One Martini backbone bead per residue (centre of mass of N, CA, C, O) as a GRO file, in nm:
protein
  145
    1MET     BB    1  13.814   9.707  10.159
    2GLU     BB    2  14.069   9.522  10.220
    3ASP     BB    3  14.373   9.450  10.094
    4LYS     BB    4  14.352   9.143  10.131
    5HIS     BB    5  14.088   9.116   9.964
    6ILE     BB    6  14.196   9.239   9.706
    7ILE     BB    7  14.424   9.040   9.658
    8ASP     BB    8  14.246   8.789   9.646
    9LEU     BB    9  14.072   8.886   9.406
   10LEU     BB   10  14.297   8.913   9.202
   11GLU     BB   11  14.400   8.617   9.221
   12GLU     BB   12  14.128   8.478   9.145
   13HIS     BB   13  14.159   8.639   8.848
   14GLY     BB   14  14.474   8.632   8.757
   15ILE     BB   15  14.607   8.885   8.915
   16LYS     BB   16  14.863   9.078   8.976
   17PRO     BB   17  14.937   9.249   9.287
   18THR     BB   18  14.982   9.557   9.245
   19ALA     BB   19  14.975   9.866   9.362
   20ASN     BB   20  14.787   9.992   9.144
   21ARG     BB   21  14.571   9.766   9.143
   22ILE     BB   22  14.491   9.799   9.437
   23VAL     BB   23  14.401  10.095   9.422
   24ILE     BB   24  14.184  10.059   9.200
   25ALA     BB   25  14.016   9.838   9.339
   26SER     BB   26  13.963  10.005   9.597
   27ALA     BB   27  13.808  10.235   9.459
   28LEU     BB   28  13.580  10.056   9.353
   29ALA     BB   29  13.496   9.942   9.634
   30ALA     BB   30  13.435  10.236   9.763
   31GLY     BB   31  13.219  10.273   9.574
   32LYS     BB   32  12.870  10.324   9.575
   33THR     BB   33  12.916  10.346   9.269
   34PRO     BB   34  12.974  10.343   8.968
   35LEU     BB   35  13.274  10.427   8.779
   36SER     BB   36  13.443  10.640   8.604
   37LEU     BB   37  13.734  10.734   8.478
   38LYS     BB   38  13.718  11.023   8.587
   39GLU     BB   39  13.650  10.945   8.882
   40LEU     BB   40  13.908  10.784   8.926
   41GLU     BB   41  14.107  11.012   8.876
   42TYR     BB   42  14.005  11.193   9.117
   43SER     BB   43  14.057  10.956   9.341
   44ILE     BB   44  14.350  10.904   9.179
   45LEU     BB   45  14.632  11.102   9.179
   46SER     BB   46  14.884  10.880   9.152
   47ILE     BB   47  14.736  10.798   8.875
   48ASP     BB   48  14.718  10.779   8.553
   49LYS     BB   49  14.496  10.744   8.299
   50SER     BB   50  14.644  10.518   8.132
   51ASN     BB   51  14.682  10.323   8.371
   52ILE     BB   52  14.387  10.292   8.443
   53SER     BB   53  14.291  10.195   8.165
   54ARG     BB   54  14.471   9.940   8.149
   55THR     BB   55  14.363   9.811   8.409
   56LEU     BB   56  14.067   9.789   8.321
   57ALA     BB   57  14.125   9.603   8.081
   58LEU     BB   58  14.238   9.375   8.253
   59PHE     BB   59  13.991   9.338   8.433
   60ARG     BB   60  13.799   9.263   8.201
   61LYS     BB   61  13.953   9.015   8.094
   62HIS     BB   62  13.926   8.885   8.408
   63ARG     BB   63  13.641   8.960   8.534
   64LEU     BB   64  13.656   9.206   8.765
   65VAL     BB   65  13.478   9.384   8.572
   66HIS     BB   66  13.223   9.597   8.496
   67ASP     BB   67  13.074   9.740   8.212
   68ILE     BB   68  12.869  10.041   8.195
   69GLU     BB   69  12.619  10.158   7.997
   70ASP     BB   70  12.426  10.432   8.115
   71GLY     BB   71  12.288  10.622   7.874
   72GLY     BB   72  12.488  10.901   7.906
   73GLY     BB   73  12.778  10.842   7.752
   74CYS     BB   74  12.893  10.639   7.977
   75VAL     BB   75  13.144  10.454   8.135
   76LYS     BB   76  13.122  10.213   8.393
   77TYR     BB   77  13.262  10.074   8.703
   78GLU     BB   78  13.271   9.742   8.861
   79LEU     BB   79  13.294   9.505   9.068
   80CYS     BB   80  13.330   9.153   9.033
   81MET     BB   81  13.200   8.858   9.211
   82SER     BB   82  13.266   8.657   9.013
   83HIS     BB   83  13.394   8.301   8.953
   84ALA     BB   84  13.321   8.257   8.665
   85GLU     BB   85  13.428   8.219   8.344
   86ASP     BB   86  13.145   8.190   8.160
   87ASP     BB   87  12.962   8.286   8.409
   88ASP     BB   88  12.772   8.564   8.539
   89GLU     BB   89  12.640   8.581   8.870
   90ASP     BB   90  12.657   8.926   8.897
   91MET     BB   91  12.419   9.009   8.744
   92HIS     BB   92  12.255   9.336   8.713
   93VAL     BB   93  12.070   9.600   8.762
   94HIS     BB   94  12.047   9.942   8.652
   95PHE     BB   95  12.045  10.298   8.755
   96TYR     BB   96  11.980  10.606   8.583
   97CYS     BB   97  12.026  10.940   8.656
   98GLU     BB   98  11.916  11.228   8.477
   99SER     BB   99  12.025  11.443   8.690
  100CYS     BB  100  12.307  11.333   8.847
  101HIS     BB  101  12.448  11.082   8.682
  102LYS     BB  102  12.399  10.828   8.838
  103THR     BB  103  12.485  10.486   8.912
  104PHE     BB  104  12.287  10.209   9.015
  105CYS     BB  105  12.259   9.926   9.205
  106LEU     BB  106  12.032   9.640   9.163
  107TRP     BB  107  12.098   9.367   9.334
  108ASP     BB  108  11.785   9.238   9.357
  109THR     BB  109  11.796   9.265   9.027
  110PRO     BB  110  11.782   9.065   8.788
  111ILE     BB  111  11.843   8.965   8.489
  112PRO     BB  112  11.654   8.900   8.247
  113GLU     BB  113  11.552   8.651   8.054
  114VAL     BB  114  11.687   8.619   7.719
  115SER     BB  115  11.620   8.515   7.414
  116VAL     BB  116  11.794   8.384   7.139
  117PRO     BB  117  11.866   8.303   6.848
  118ALA     BB  118  11.970   8.071   6.666
  119GLY     BB  119  12.334   8.094   6.691
  120PHE     BB  120  12.343   8.275   6.917
  121VAL     BB  121  12.581   8.452   7.143
  122ARG     BB  122  12.592   8.541   7.463
  123LYS     BB  123  12.809   8.764   7.656
  124SER     BB  124  12.620   9.014   7.742
  125VAL     BB  125  12.457   9.251   7.972
  126ASN     BB  126  12.269   9.572   7.950
  127TYR     BB  127  12.071   9.686   8.226
  128VAL     BB  128  11.894  10.002   8.206
  129LEU     BB  129  11.750  10.231   8.404
  130LYS     BB  130  11.552  10.534   8.384
  131GLY     BB  131  11.563  10.845   8.588
  132LEU     BB  132  11.498  10.908   8.929
  133CYS     BB  133  11.624  10.939   9.209
  134ASP     BB  134  11.534  10.989   9.528
  135ASP     BB  135  11.671  11.265   9.564
  136CYS     BB  136  11.575  11.402   9.298
  137ALA     BB  137  11.271  11.355   9.342
  138ARG     BB  138  11.252  11.515   9.605
  139LYS     BB  139  11.358  11.787   9.498
  140LYS     BB  140  11.139  11.821   9.282
  141ALA     BB  141  10.897  11.820   9.480
  142LEU     BB  142  10.988  12.070   9.646
  143ARG     BB  143  10.982  12.279   9.406
  144ARG     BB  144  10.663  12.254   9.364
  145GLN     BB  145  10.574  12.380   9.656
   0.00000   0.00000   0.00000
């Protein structure tokens, strides 16, 4: 994603586009899968962990990122393309590979509608399937041969 698009996305979410915020949003956009704080640190050597962490908190507050508890004890982040304040139309299912520990977006699989008891207010949904990704499943099958 080009810097111009990143700046537009930041501004659409009410975030001032500083140099660090542009770099962090660009790193998230470039990731093929959701990224952990540690993975972001490794990919952005020019920004320290605390600055990345504070920026992610700001992004969460303004609904620019989803945070995904991947079921492997790690929180991962991805850019949110939702434009609604109250409803996130960008919610989708994720798949966590128990072998390589990557989390994949299943873009075409929406979060199933789940009703909650009267008086409950749903704020977010974290729907993660676990198993083996196609690469790890293929490698496992080859080892059996």
